[in-house]
């Protein structure tokens, strides 16, 4: 009976401890390294490829990308931070890092043509590179705030320097067929611009030039977050990131070419006949032409000399605003959380880049839902689904925390298409290591 009573007391104590905050819950000081990497698409998933009989259904792909076309996304954001976070006291820290965000978009007409032919396309289609961009930032931030018994208020000021911005959203190709004249034609436009502060034709060997670019072209934005325990079992919050001053890029390296042509079937057949009876001199000329074409497609020859912009290209990091809720009726043992917000990529682009051909401002809705199981705040498991920065993610994360050291790691299946995000059309991973006391 005595052993049974002792076992019951121990069991009750463990259960009670799992519901409450404890020694492992919080570090007053920590150094943290965070490395997230993500790549996704909405065309093919792992479940489409890793099977016995692989079938690429072009018609199904055309249906999947019918709304926004094909989209490929990638980003990486390593960061190192140091800070203090005192319960019912001061929050203060610094953070340095880098952010790379890449998007490649292809309009749906190409996949409609490949999957279903030209039915309903009026014998013509256009393939464009919509929302194709790349942004690279270096960042440094300072955060400060205060914890009270039931709330947390924190402000973060971030200085960021745009290292490069690439845009190819005006590149397209058109193909049309003339049934009456038994001919077809094409029109293509290659238009790509790279904004930097260093001459990319000289490579990236000049470290001093890169450092000067970072320090002399800083932009600023301000973030604020507020959380409050509305009830014992519910915490609500709000967050926002507001651009204040843009980072500026003064050099533009561009590629701009237009191509067009029209051919009849009879003309093509006649050309083939002449080529079959051609002499060796014509073949030598062809080889010279091929050599010149290869030289023309050398990236060094395709990129023009950088032009100093009269008005530098100005760019902000994405603007964010959102609200959150955390439901924890069982304390830290089991919690569920949600987030709903709005994101704006390239905010105020039209206003601050008057006269410069720029990528369109892009609006999107962010949301997230998650469930977390924590065993005495030592081992925690989390499952989540979210749509952030136009990418759907289904993630699993594991956290091991022994106070002095915490290691968080997670993987995600993701895609720019909701359905494909469950098939492994993209993969993400992160690892976070925190050391402190």
C-alpha angles and dihedrals in degrees: 000000000000092000090049091052093049091049091050092051092049092048092049091048093052092048091048092049091051089057094051138060113262146175092294096050103084142023120208092204130020146164112215134192117193126185117177121174126182137177125173145162138180099223109072134009133202089255089059093055109031099067136097097258112032113206120182105202106198092186091055091048089052090054092048094054097037095111105046105001125237117331130188119187134185136170142165127188116179115184141176120203139178123193153142125233115183120188109243087005149062128345114197133154150139130224137188127188150125133251128203119184121181130180131179119187130185121189118246097243093083093055091043089055094046094044103037107013124233096312108142093002096103090239094294139082138180128214114199134177098234119185093003110157146129128210126189122188137176112208140193122179143179122205129194135171148126137258121214129181093273106014146046126206121186135173125195124193114196128194110199134180121204106224095183143351121196125190130180100158094126095059113111145150127213128196125186135178125212108205094184095056094032092234142115135208142189141208125193135180123195109195121160130155130192117195117199142140095233131060104258091194087071091054125234098289095109099088093173091057091051092049091048089050090054097047099040100048105049123158126193138215133174127221128193131185131183129187129182135181099235091178134359089265101035133063121183129192147176131208137185139177113201123189114231107171128006128231112240133220116200103187128068123193111187144180116205125169136148127204132184140162146154129214135183122217091239091052091052092049090050092050092052090052092052092049092054090057095041122128130237091261090062090050090053090051089050091053090052090050091050090051091051090048091051089051090049091055093051104118091228090056094043094054112078125214113284116261122217106234118229087215112030118234108256123206138179132200112251116290115235137190128167151141130231142192132198119199113198113161090155096049114237093337095085126005135171124198140184139191134193124183150140127248128197119194116205093007118201089007095143093048098047097039102049111171095015121107101239140173115269121262107255124212122197141163121243124202138161139183124187143171124207131193115195127187106205088320088283098098121022134179125197134187119190144171121199147159108216127163090354094305125112113218135187108192142182119198133186124198128192114189126180092164097245090057130023126183121191122184134169146167131206141194109219147166142163085246119071096221094043091053088075094052100058097257085152137016133214134184137178138184126192126185120189126184123187147096 
